[in-house]
Structures are given as structure tokens and as C-alpha cells.
Amino acid sequence: MNGVHDLGGTDGLGPVIVEDDEPVWHAEWEKAAFALFATNFRAGLFNVDMFRHGIEQMHPAHYLLSPYYEHWMHTAEHYAVKAGVIDPAELDAKTKYYLDHPDEPLPDRTDPDLLAFVDAAVRGGAPARRESDEAPAFQVGDRVTVTQDSPREHTRKARYIRGKTGVIENAHGTFIYPDSAGNGRGDDPKHVYTVKFTNAELWGPDNAEPNGVVYFDVWEPYLVPATGAAT
Amino acid sequence: MTRTEITPSPEVAAPRSEAEIAARMKALEALMIDKGIMTTEAVDRLAEIYENEVGPQLGAAVVAKAWTDPAFKQRLLADATEACATMGIGGLQGEDMVAVENTDTVHNVVVCTLCSCYPWPVLGLPPNWYKQPAYRSRIVREPRTMLREEFGYDVPESVEIRVWDSSAELRYMVLPARPAGTEDTSEAELAELVTRDAMIGVAPVRA
């Protein structure tokens, strides 16, 4: 989708605010928002691509102005409601209750299996690499162009690379395809390549910084063979 | 063609107060606990892991080893996931890692323009600035200017800047240049010099 999250090349978003000695957590609630990614993934409420897509569906103004982990809270809420696991009215009522009674404790429950899962997930990861019999359509050194079309659903084909031509720098094998999995369909593994774009190709010769390139990782369906001479 | 649903209400677009966010998160957590999906102990354990166990000190150890062990460096640049695994480093959001080397003629910098992808096993969780729109929007468009203006890091015009946009499931870390005058510095002391920012590519390593 052509969402606000697709920020590459957007101008005017202000200075970078670097905090000295930044803590891992800025508030207690951030810890719970962070944990939602692992716990709700385990519960089968989303995969990582759907998790991203839930964030992309925030209102653009809210997306830009809210603290980062509120994005995670938003997407977890989005899928929990969608799956019927929580009722939005109940969430609103409980929110009001905790707003009025911030010191009220959370329900007490222990779950040794969940605790073991957390440690195993951090250590073992959740690989996105998937086997596929599909032969790669491109190889390192090929000149390729990113297709221009604008999917309305989840995609990782950022706007700033659409229609641009580059050279394949690396071929990585097959991975889960976010344009499928992120939209609630199957893994549908596709080949992933790193494509090198010159700054001039991305921003035009008059606006590009000299002596620079951008590498962008793409799934094979985003690409077609380049036509015409190299620039 | 499916259309995605954008949260429609303008009132939702108004940022919530910190107290409102905290209350909403607590309410969501309470419901998740009731549904058997979450526990407070799982929240605490995850927070503890990224506070005390997994952080940039791990990436710094990898860099220091690469500076002092040429065979390891070669291995790291060929397959960072495998090389890090030999040091017991790896896992979530680092299932497929790539290390890119800074030299006299090349400077690398890492971003995720679409969300906040970052190599957790070697760098821990990203700082806020890495996830904010200002960095993600601009570093691909004018990295040299941005490094100078926002990070006080002047990369000479003669050095090519390579920006790595972590748009798929590969996770990039920068292998910074070893600072001059550290020939006699031990691996452990070298690791102390390596910062998170140097491994993102927004700062040099200074002796």
C-alpha cells in the first residue's frame, strides 16, 4: 500500500533527535508493547509481515506523531480484534478503568511454557528462509528494473525504488513473500536479491549526492529485466 | 483488488497522552493475560533479555574479533550469521545477517525506510532516532549531508557512501574501520571502543 510508513525520500520531517545514554525502555508500558510481538505471534494472531501491515494501517497523522511502541500496541490490538479475541468495547472500558485506577494490578497468571518459548525464540529466531524448487530468474550482475505498479495491500516494494533500474549485487535464495504472507495468505516463497541503485538513478542527476549508492532487498516478482543502456 | 482499511476517525489521529497510552496498554495486557496469551513474567523476561543480555556489546565483540583475527574477518564478511554463531551470537531478527566493511574508499550506513528492521542479536533493540521518520526518510536521499548535519560525521567526498535499506529479512551491520594507533590494543580493549552508532554507520570508531 502507498502508506505513510513508506518514508524513503520524503522531505521535511525535521531533525534527528539523538538521546544521550538512551535507555532500552522509556516507560514501563513499552515493555508490554514489545512483548506483544512474541506472545501474540505464538498465539497465531499474526506473522511478522502481518504485524508490519497492521502498523501501516494506522492513520498517517497518528503514525507520525505517536511514540514507536504505540505502533506495536496498535497492530496487536488490530489483529486481536479482527480474530475476535478481544472486544473493542471491553478494551475501551478497561482502558478507562486503568486510566482512573493506574495502580490497580494486572491479573495474575503463570505459564512456564510461554516463558520457555520467549527464551527459545530470542535464541533461535524465527527464520523467514523457505525452501522452493523455483529456479532464480536473475543472477548477480543482471540489470533489473522495479515494476511501477502500486499494490493496495502489504508490500515491501517502496515507492522510491519503483520504476528504477539497478544491478543485482547479491542473490540470497528463497524467503517468505510478504506480498502474500503479510496479507494473510501463504508463505509463497520467492527469491530475494540485493539490488544496487545509484543516487542519480533514484533522485535524478540534479538532486542526487555524488559518489553514493543505495542497496535495497527485493523479492523476485518486483523485478523485470532492464531494457536500454545503463546510466 | 483488496483495499486496506485505514483507521478512519480523525480523533484517533490526535496523539494520545502518555497516561492514555499506558492505560490502554495495561488494558490490552490484562485482556491478553485473561485469554491465556500473555503473562507479566513473559513481559519482564523479554525486557530483561534486551536490557541486560542482548545489546551492542555483542556486536562490539564481533567487530573486535574481526579486527584482530583475519580468518574470522573473512568468515564474517562471507557469512555473518555463521561467523556470529561461532561466538554464540544469533537469534531473533538476526536469522540472516550481513556484515559490510568500511574501508578508506567506502563508508556503509544502515537504515530501514519501511519500518525499523535492525540486527537485534548484535546491536540489541534500536534507539528511537533509528525508528523515527526523520532518519528513515532522509538517510537514503542525502546520506553525506545528513551524517554531517545530524551526526557531526564528515565523510570525505572521495569516500563512496553505501546505504543499506533493510527492506527484506536480511539484517545489516557495519564493520567499522579500526582506528589508527591501536596496533597494540588488545581485543577486549578494542571492543570497548566500538559503539552502536559505529555499527549502524553514523559514527566512526575513535581510539
Short mmCIF file of C-alpha atoms in Angstrom, two decimals:
data_model
loop_
_atom_site.label_atom_id
_atom_site.label_comp_id
_atom_site.label_asym_id
_atom_site.label_seq_id
_atom_site.Cartn_x
_atom_site.Cartn_y
_atom_site.Cartn_z
CA MET A 1 0.00 0.00 0.00
CA ASN A 2 1.06 3.58 -0.60
CA GLY A 3 1.23 4.38 3.09
CA VAL A 4 2.89 6.98 5.26
CA HIS A 5 5.24 4.30 6.61
CA ASP A 6 6.99 4.25 3.20
CA LEU A 7 9.26 7.13 4.15
CA GLY A 8 12.33 6.78 1.92
CA GLY A 9 12.99 10.11 0.19
CA THR A 10 10.26 12.08 1.98
CA ASP A 11 11.45 15.61 2.70
CA GLY A 12 10.77 17.93 5.60
CA LEU A 13 10.47 15.53 8.53
CA GLY A 14 12.75 17.57 10.74
CA PRO A 15 15.93 16.97 12.66
CA VAL A 16 17.03 13.65 14.11
CA ILE A 17 16.68 13.66 17.87
CA VAL A 18 19.54 11.66 19.37
CA GLU A 19 19.26 10.94 23.09
CA ASP A 20 22.48 10.60 25.06
CA ASP A 21 22.68 7.34 27.02
CA GLU A 22 19.25 6.33 25.77
CA PRO A 23 17.61 3.66 27.94
CA VAL A 24 16.22 0.50 26.29
CA TRP A 25 12.78 1.38 27.70
CA HIS A 26 11.39 4.89 28.05
CA ALA A 27 8.33 3.79 30.03
CA GLU A 28 7.00 0.63 31.68
CA TRP A 29 4.22 0.23 29.10
CA GLU A 30 6.82 -0.13 26.34
CA LYS A 31 7.93 -3.47 27.80
CA ALA A 32 4.43 -4.91 27.45
CA ALA A 33 4.04 -3.47 23.94
CA PHE A 34 7.34 -5.04 22.94
CA ALA A 35 6.31 -8.44 24.39
CA LEU A 36 3.10 -8.46 22.32
CA PHE A 37 5.19 -9.21 19.22
CA ALA A 38 6.39 -12.56 20.63
CA THR A 39 3.37 -13.60 22.69
CA ASN A 40 0.71 -12.82 20.08
CA PHE A 41 2.82 -14.35 17.32
CA ARG A 42 2.93 -17.54 19.41
CA ALA A 43 -0.86 -17.36 19.77
CA GLY A 44 -1.13 -17.36 15.97
CA LEU A 45 -2.66 -13.88 15.74
CA PHE A 46 -0.21 -12.68 13.07
CA ASN A 47 3.09 -13.35 11.33
CA VAL A 48 5.84 -10.73 11.12
CA ASP A 49 4.62 -9.39 7.75
CA MET A 50 1.05 -9.04 9.00
CA PHE A 51 2.44 -7.37 12.12
CA ARG A 52 4.07 -4.72 9.89
CA HIS A 53 0.92 -4.33 7.81
CA GLY A 54 -1.15 -3.67 10.92
CA ILE A 55 1.16 -0.74 11.70
CA GLU A 56 0.89 0.52 8.13
CA GLN A 57 -2.88 0.80 8.57
CA MET A 58 -2.62 3.39 11.34
CA HIS A 59 -3.93 6.80 10.40
CA PRO A 60 -0.96 8.65 8.85
CA ALA A 61 -1.07 11.53 11.33
CA HIS A 62 -1.22 9.12 14.25
CA TYR A 63 1.64 7.09 12.77
CA LEU A 64 3.92 10.12 12.50
CA LEU A 65 3.11 11.62 15.89
CA SER A 66 2.91 8.62 18.21
CA PRO A 67 5.74 7.00 20.16
CA TYR A 68 7.22 3.98 18.40
CA TYR A 69 5.91 1.22 20.63
CA GLU A 70 2.38 2.58 20.31
CA HIS A 71 2.65 1.25 16.74
CA TRP A 72 3.22 -2.23 18.14
CA MET A 73 0.29 -1.85 20.50
CA HIS A 74 -1.86 -0.71 17.58
CA THR A 75 -1.10 -3.70 15.37
CA ALA A 76 -1.53 -6.21 18.21
CA GLU A 77 -4.89 -4.64 19.02
CA HIS A 78 -5.86 -4.63 15.32
CA TYR A 79 -5.34 -8.39 14.92
CA ALA A 80 -6.72 -9.36 18.33
CA VAL A 81 -9.95 -7.53 17.49
CA LYS A 82 -10.01 -8.96 13.97
CA ALA A 83 -9.65 -12.51 15.34
CA GLY A 84 -12.42 -11.89 17.88
CA VAL A 85 -10.02 -12.49 20.76
CA ILE A 86 -10.86 -9.13 22.28
CA ASP A 87 -13.92 -6.93 22.10
CA PRO A 88 -13.11 -3.26 21.33
CA ALA A 89 -15.80 -2.03 23.74
CA GLU A 90 -14.28 -4.10 26.52
CA LEU A 91 -10.82 -2.73 25.71
CA ASP A 92 -12.16 0.84 25.84
CA ALA A 93 -13.90 0.20 29.15
CA LYS A 94 -10.82 -1.41 30.67
CA THR A 95 -8.65 1.44 29.39
CA LYS A 96 -10.91 3.94 31.14
CA TYR A 97 -10.76 1.84 34.31
CA TYR A 98 -6.93 1.79 34.34
CA LEU A 99 -6.83 5.49 33.50
CA ASP A 100 -8.89 6.15 36.63
CA HIS A 101 -7.08 3.48 38.69
CA PRO A 102 -3.49 3.40 37.37
CA ASP A 103 -2.21 1.45 40.36
CA GLU A 104 -4.65 -1.44 40.02
CA PRO A 105 -2.65 -4.64 39.44
CA LEU A 106 -2.80 -6.85 36.36
CA PRO A 107 -4.37 -10.31 36.54
CA ASP A 108 -2.06 -12.95 37.95
CA ARG A 109 -1.19 -15.95 35.81
CA THR A 110 1.92 -18.06 35.27
CA ASP A 111 2.80 -20.03 32.17
CA PRO A 112 6.17 -21.85 32.19
CA ASP A 113 5.73 -22.88 28.54
CA LEU A 114 5.39 -19.25 27.45
CA LEU A 115 8.48 -18.32 29.44
CA ALA A 116 10.43 -21.15 27.78
CA PHE A 117 9.11 -20.02 24.38
CA VAL A 118 10.36 -16.48 24.94
CA ASP A 119 13.91 -17.64 25.63
CA ALA A 120 13.86 -20.14 22.77
CA ALA A 121 12.54 -17.53 20.31
CA VAL A 122 15.17 -14.94 21.22
CA ARG A 123 17.93 -17.52 20.91
CA GLY A 124 16.65 -19.49 17.93
CA GLY A 125 14.86 -16.76 15.98
CA ALA A 126 12.04 -17.19 13.50
CA PRO A 127 13.74 -17.75 10.14
CA ALA A 128 11.96 -16.38 7.07
CA ARG A 129 14.00 -18.55 4.71
CA ARG A 130 11.87 -21.18 2.96
CA GLU A 131 12.73 -23.96 0.55
CA SER A 132 11.50 -23.63 -3.02
CA ASP A 133 12.04 -25.52 -6.26
CA GLU A 134 11.68 -22.34 -8.29
CA ALA A 135 14.86 -21.52 -10.22
CA PRO A 136 16.04 -17.92 -9.85
CA ALA A 137 15.10 -15.70 -12.79
CA PHE A 138 18.08 -13.37 -12.23
CA GLN A 139 21.70 -13.63 -11.24
CA VAL A 140 24.35 -11.37 -9.77
CA GLY A 141 25.34 -8.66 -12.27
CA ASP A 142 21.96 -8.55 -14.06
CA ARG A 143 20.45 -5.14 -14.73
CA VAL A 144 16.87 -5.06 -13.46
CA THR A 145 14.01 -2.58 -13.24
CA VAL A 146 11.49 -2.46 -10.40
CA THR A 147 7.92 -2.63 -11.65
CA GLN A 148 5.83 0.55 -11.39
CA ASP A 149 2.53 -0.84 -10.15
CA SER A 150 1.25 0.20 -6.72
CA PRO A 151 -0.29 -2.68 -4.77
CA ARG A 152 -3.05 -1.65 -2.37
CA GLU A 153 -2.12 -4.38 0.11
CA HIS A 154 1.06 -5.05 2.07
CA THR A 155 4.25 -4.93 0.01
CA ARG A 156 7.91 -4.17 0.65
CA LYS A 157 8.29 -2.52 -2.74
CA ALA A 158 8.97 1.00 -1.52
CA ARG A 159 7.82 3.87 -3.71
CA TYR A 160 11.27 5.35 -4.10
CA ILE A 161 12.56 2.29 -6.00
CA ARG A 162 9.53 1.76 -8.26
CA GLY A 163 10.41 2.21 -11.90
CA LYS A 164 14.12 2.48 -11.04
CA THR A 165 16.87 0.43 -12.61
CA GLY A 166 19.77 -1.15 -10.75
CA VAL A 167 22.17 -4.05 -10.73
CA ILE A 168 21.82 -7.26 -8.73
CA GLU A 169 24.59 -7.31 -6.16
CA ASN A 170 23.64 -10.46 -4.21
CA ALA A 171 21.25 -13.38 -4.57
CA HIS A 172 20.07 -14.76 -1.24
CA GLY A 173 17.82 -17.73 -2.02
CA THR A 174 14.12 -18.02 -1.24
CA PHE A 175 12.20 -16.38 1.60
CA ILE A 176 8.58 -15.94 2.69
CA TYR A 177 6.93 -13.45 0.30
CA PRO A 178 5.46 -10.55 2.29
CA ASP A 179 3.03 -9.62 -0.50
CA SER A 180 1.41 -12.98 0.22
CA ALA A 181 2.04 -13.72 3.91
CA GLY A 182 1.54 -10.11 5.01
CA ASN A 183 -1.93 -10.18 3.52
CA GLY A 184 -2.94 -13.30 5.39
CA ARG A 185 -2.16 -15.74 2.61
CA GLY A 186 0.53 -18.46 2.49
CA ASP A 187 4.33 -18.22 2.63
CA ASP A 188 4.65 -18.48 -1.20
CA PRO A 189 8.48 -18.33 -1.08
CA LYS A 190 10.25 -16.16 -3.68
CA HIS A 191 13.88 -15.39 -4.46
CA VAL A 192 15.38 -12.37 -2.72
CA TYR A 193 18.08 -10.18 -4.26
CA THR A 194 20.04 -7.14 -3.15
CA VAL A 195 19.82 -4.52 -5.89
CA LYS A 196 22.25 -1.61 -6.12
CA PHE A 197 20.84 1.75 -7.27
CA THR A 198 22.95 4.83 -7.91
CA ASN A 199 21.89 8.02 -6.16
CA ALA A 200 21.43 9.64 -9.58
CA GLU A 201 19.02 6.89 -10.66
CA LEU A 202 16.92 7.35 -7.51
CA TRP A 203 16.83 11.13 -7.23
CA GLY A 204 17.88 12.47 -10.63
CA PRO A 205 21.27 13.94 -11.53
CA ASP A 206 20.45 17.42 -10.28
CA ASN A 207 19.31 16.35 -6.83
CA ALA A 208 21.48 13.34 -6.06
CA GLU A 209 24.56 13.43 -3.85
CA PRO A 210 27.66 12.35 -5.80
CA ASN A 211 29.58 9.16 -5.06
CA GLY A 212 26.85 7.15 -3.42
CA VAL A 213 24.58 4.17 -3.88
CA VAL A 214 21.60 2.61 -2.11
CA TYR A 215 21.19 -1.15 -1.72
CA PHE A 216 17.61 -2.38 -1.47
CA ASP A 217 16.49 -6.00 -0.95
CA VAL A 218 13.69 -7.10 -3.27
CA TRP A 219 11.63 -10.20 -3.92
CA GLU A 220 11.79 -11.51 -7.48
CA PRO A 221 8.21 -10.56 -8.50
CA TYR A 222 9.14 -6.89 -8.02
CA LEU A 223 11.64 -7.09 -10.88
CA VAL A 224 11.75 -7.23 -14.67
CA PRO A 225 14.87 -7.33 -16.85
CA ALA A 226 16.11 -3.81 -17.62
CA THR A 227 15.86 -2.51 -21.15
CA GLY A 228 18.00 0.22 -22.68
CA ALA A 229 21.51 1.36 -21.93
CA ALA A 230 23.00 1.66 -18.48
CA THR A 231 23.14 5.13 -16.95
CA MET B 1 -8.18 -5.94 -5.57
CA THR B 2 -8.42 -5.70 -1.80
CA ARG B 3 -8.28 -2.27 -0.25
CA THR B 4 -6.54 -1.90 3.07
CA GLU B 5 -8.50 -0.34 5.89
CA ILE B 6 -7.10 2.89 7.25
CA THR B 7 -8.20 3.79 10.74
CA PRO B 8 -10.80 6.35 9.67
CA SER B 9 -11.53 8.56 12.62
CA PRO B 10 -9.68 11.89 12.84
CA GLU B 11 -9.96 11.75 16.63
CA VAL B 12 -7.73 8.65 16.61
CA ALA B 13 -5.13 10.68 14.76
CA ALA B 14 -4.69 13.00 17.70
CA PRO B 15 -1.77 11.68 19.72
CA ARG B 16 -2.76 10.09 22.98
CA SER B 17 -1.24 11.32 26.21
CA GLU B 18 1.40 9.15 27.87
CA ALA B 19 -1.15 8.27 30.59
CA GLU B 20 -3.73 7.21 27.97
CA ILE B 21 -1.21 5.03 26.16
CA ALA B 22 -0.11 3.41 29.42
CA ALA B 23 -3.73 2.72 30.43
CA ARG B 24 -4.60 1.29 27.01
CA MET B 25 -1.55 -0.94 27.02
CA LYS B 26 -2.39 -2.13 30.52
CA ALA B 27 -5.95 -2.89 29.44
CA LEU B 28 -4.73 -4.81 26.40
CA GLU B 29 -2.23 -6.71 28.54
CA ALA B 30 -4.94 -7.57 31.07
CA LEU B 31 -7.15 -8.97 28.31
CA MET B 32 -4.25 -10.94 26.82
CA ILE B 33 -3.48 -12.41 30.25
CA ASP B 34 -7.15 -13.36 30.70
CA LYS B 35 -7.11 -15.06 27.28
CA GLY B 36 -4.06 -17.13 28.21
CA ILE B 37 -1.84 -15.41 25.63
CA MET B 38 0.42 -13.28 27.83
CA THR B 39 1.87 -13.20 31.33
CA THR B 40 3.60 -10.41 33.23
CA GLU B 41 6.56 -12.73 33.79
CA ALA B 42 7.00 -13.15 30.00
CA VAL B 43 6.94 -9.34 29.63
CA ASP B 44 9.55 -8.98 32.37
CA ARG B 45 11.75 -11.73 30.94
CA LEU B 46 11.79 -10.20 27.44
CA ALA B 47 12.54 -6.76 28.87
CA GLU B 48 15.40 -8.20 30.91
CA ILE B 49 16.92 -10.00 27.91
CA TYR B 50 17.21 -6.82 25.86
CA GLU B 51 18.23 -4.73 28.84
CA ASN B 52 20.98 -6.99 30.17
CA GLU B 53 21.82 -9.83 27.81
CA VAL B 54 21.41 -8.87 24.15
CA GLY B 55 22.86 -5.49 23.21
CA PRO B 56 25.60 -3.68 21.25
CA GLN B 57 28.32 -5.17 23.47
CA LEU B 58 27.84 -8.37 21.46
CA GLY B 59 28.34 -6.63 18.12
CA ALA B 60 31.37 -4.82 19.58
CA ALA B 61 32.92 -8.19 20.47
CA VAL B 62 32.32 -9.39 16.90
CA VAL B 63 33.98 -6.27 15.47
CA ALA B 64 36.99 -6.50 17.80
CA LYS B 65 37.47 -10.14 16.86
CA ALA B 66 37.29 -9.30 13.15
CA TRP B 67 39.96 -6.59 13.66
CA THR B 68 42.36 -8.97 15.38
CA ASP B 69 41.67 -12.27 13.60
CA PRO B 70 41.94 -12.06 9.77
CA ALA B 71 40.41 -15.51 9.25
CA PHE B 72 37.40 -14.55 11.37
CA LYS B 73 37.01 -11.29 9.48
CA GLN B 74 36.93 -13.16 6.19
CA ARG B 75 34.32 -15.51 7.61
CA LEU B 76 32.25 -12.60 8.94
CA LEU B 77 32.18 -10.84 5.57
CA ALA B 78 31.35 -14.10 3.78
CA ASP B 79 28.56 -15.18 6.16
CA ALA B 80 27.91 -13.03 9.20
CA THR B 81 25.22 -15.34 10.61
CA GLU B 82 27.60 -18.28 10.65
CA ALA B 83 30.55 -16.26 11.95
CA CYS B 84 28.49 -14.77 14.79
CA ALA B 85 27.16 -18.24 15.65
CA THR B 86 30.72 -19.39 16.36
CA MET B 87 30.71 -16.78 19.17
CA GLY B 88 27.31 -17.94 20.42
CA ILE B 89 25.61 -14.85 18.94
CA GLY B 90 22.44 -15.06 16.88
CA GLY B 91 18.66 -15.44 17.02
CA LEU B 92 15.59 -13.27 16.66
CA GLN B 93 15.88 -10.57 13.96
CA GLY B 94 19.32 -11.84 13.03
CA GLU B 95 18.43 -15.10 11.32
CA ASP B 96 20.25 -13.91 8.18
CA MET B 97 22.88 -11.30 8.97
CA VAL B 98 25.22 -9.47 6.60
CA ALA B 99 28.31 -7.50 7.66
CA VAL B 100 29.51 -4.69 5.39
CA GLU B 101 33.02 -3.33 5.73
CA ASN B 102 34.15 0.28 5.90
CA THR B 103 37.46 0.98 4.14
CA ASP B 104 39.47 4.01 3.00
CA THR B 105 37.20 4.30 -0.03
CA VAL B 106 33.82 3.01 1.19
CA HIS B 107 31.53 4.04 4.05
CA ASN B 108 28.41 2.00 4.85
CA VAL B 109 25.28 3.06 6.71
CA VAL B 110 22.19 1.04 7.61
CA VAL B 111 18.50 2.02 7.65
CA CYS B 112 15.02 0.54 7.35
CA THR B 113 12.88 3.05 5.45
CA LEU B 114 9.70 0.92 5.66
CA CYS B 115 9.70 0.06 9.37
CA SER B 116 12.51 -0.48 11.89
CA CYS B 117 14.45 -3.62 10.87
CA TYR B 118 17.68 -3.89 12.82
CA PRO B 119 20.09 -6.72 13.72
CA TRP B 120 18.94 -7.42 17.29
CA PRO B 121 21.41 -10.22 18.15
CA VAL B 122 24.44 -7.95 17.61
CA LEU B 123 23.04 -4.48 18.38
CA GLY B 124 20.10 -5.08 20.72
CA LEU B 125 16.94 -3.03 20.19
CA PRO B 126 17.29 0.10 18.04
CA PRO B 127 17.48 3.60 19.50
CA ASN B 128 14.46 5.85 18.97
CA TRP B 129 16.15 8.01 16.33
CA TYR B 130 16.72 4.96 14.11
CA LYS B 131 12.97 4.27 14.11
CA GLN B 132 11.79 7.86 13.68
CA PRO B 133 10.64 9.34 10.37
CA ALA B 134 13.42 11.97 10.22
CA TYR B 135 16.22 9.40 9.89
CA ARG B 136 14.35 6.86 7.76
CA SER B 137 13.18 9.42 5.22
CA ARG B 138 16.41 11.29 4.65
CA ILE B 139 19.37 8.93 5.00
CA VAL B 140 18.66 7.33 1.60
CA ARG B 141 18.24 10.73 -0.09
CA GLU B 142 21.23 12.68 1.21
CA PRO B 143 23.34 10.50 3.49
CA ARG B 144 26.51 12.59 3.30
CA THR B 145 24.69 15.79 4.24
CA MET B 146 22.71 14.04 6.93
CA LEU B 147 25.75 12.40 8.54
CA ARG B 148 27.44 15.79 8.67
CA GLU B 149 24.48 17.88 9.82
CA GLU B 150 22.75 15.45 12.18
CA PHE B 151 25.58 13.26 13.45
CA GLY B 152 28.60 15.57 13.13
CA TYR B 153 30.34 12.97 10.98
CA ASP B 154 32.16 14.32 7.94
CA VAL B 155 32.67 11.60 5.34
CA PRO B 156 35.12 12.88 2.69
CA GLU B 157 33.72 13.35 -0.84
CA SER B 158 36.28 10.83 -2.10
CA VAL B 159 34.69 8.07 0.02
CA GLU B 160 31.70 6.34 -1.56
CA ILE B 161 28.66 6.14 0.74
CA ARG B 162 26.66 2.92 0.54
CA VAL B 163 23.27 2.95 2.23
CA TRP B 164 21.73 -0.45 3.05
CA ASP B 165 17.94 -0.30 3.27
CA SER B 166 16.92 -3.40 5.29
CA SER B 167 13.77 -3.98 3.27
CA ALA B 168 13.68 -7.80 3.41
CA GLU B 169 14.70 -10.25 6.15
CA LEU B 170 18.46 -9.71 5.83
CA ARG B 171 19.88 -7.73 8.71
CA TYR B 172 22.89 -5.50 8.14
CA MET B 173 25.66 -4.40 10.48
CA VAL B 174 28.64 -2.21 9.65
CA LEU B 175 32.17 -3.45 10.29
CA PRO B 176 33.81 -0.10 11.05
CA ALA B 177 37.42 0.74 10.26
CA ARG B 178 39.88 0.02 13.05
CA PRO B 179 41.18 3.33 14.36
CA ALA B 180 44.81 4.23 13.74
CA GLY B 181 47.19 3.83 16.64
CA THR B 182 45.53 0.73 18.08
CA GLU B 183 48.10 -1.81 16.84
CA ASP B 184 48.99 -2.80 20.41
CA THR B 185 45.46 -2.64 21.81
CA SER B 186 44.01 -5.96 22.98
CA GLU B 187 40.83 -7.45 21.54
CA ALA B 188 38.96 -6.80 24.79
CA GLU B 189 40.10 -3.16 24.87
CA LEU B 190 39.21 -2.73 21.21
CA ALA B 191 35.68 -3.96 21.91
CA GLU B 192 35.32 -1.13 24.44
CA LEU B 193 35.90 1.40 21.65
CA VAL B 194 33.19 0.07 19.33
CA THR B 195 29.87 1.91 19.64
CA ARG B 196 26.37 1.08 18.50
CA ASP B 197 26.42 4.14 16.24
CA ALA B 198 29.61 2.96 14.53
CA MET B 199 27.95 -0.36 13.74
CA ILE B 200 24.92 1.45 12.26
CA GLY B 201 27.34 3.62 10.29
CA VAL B 202 26.56 7.08 11.68
CA ALA B 203 29.86 7.48 13.56
CA PRO B 204 33.48 6.40 13.23
CA VAL B 205 35.28 4.40 15.91
CA ARG B 206 37.66 6.65 17.77
CA ALA B 207 40.73 5.44 19.65
#
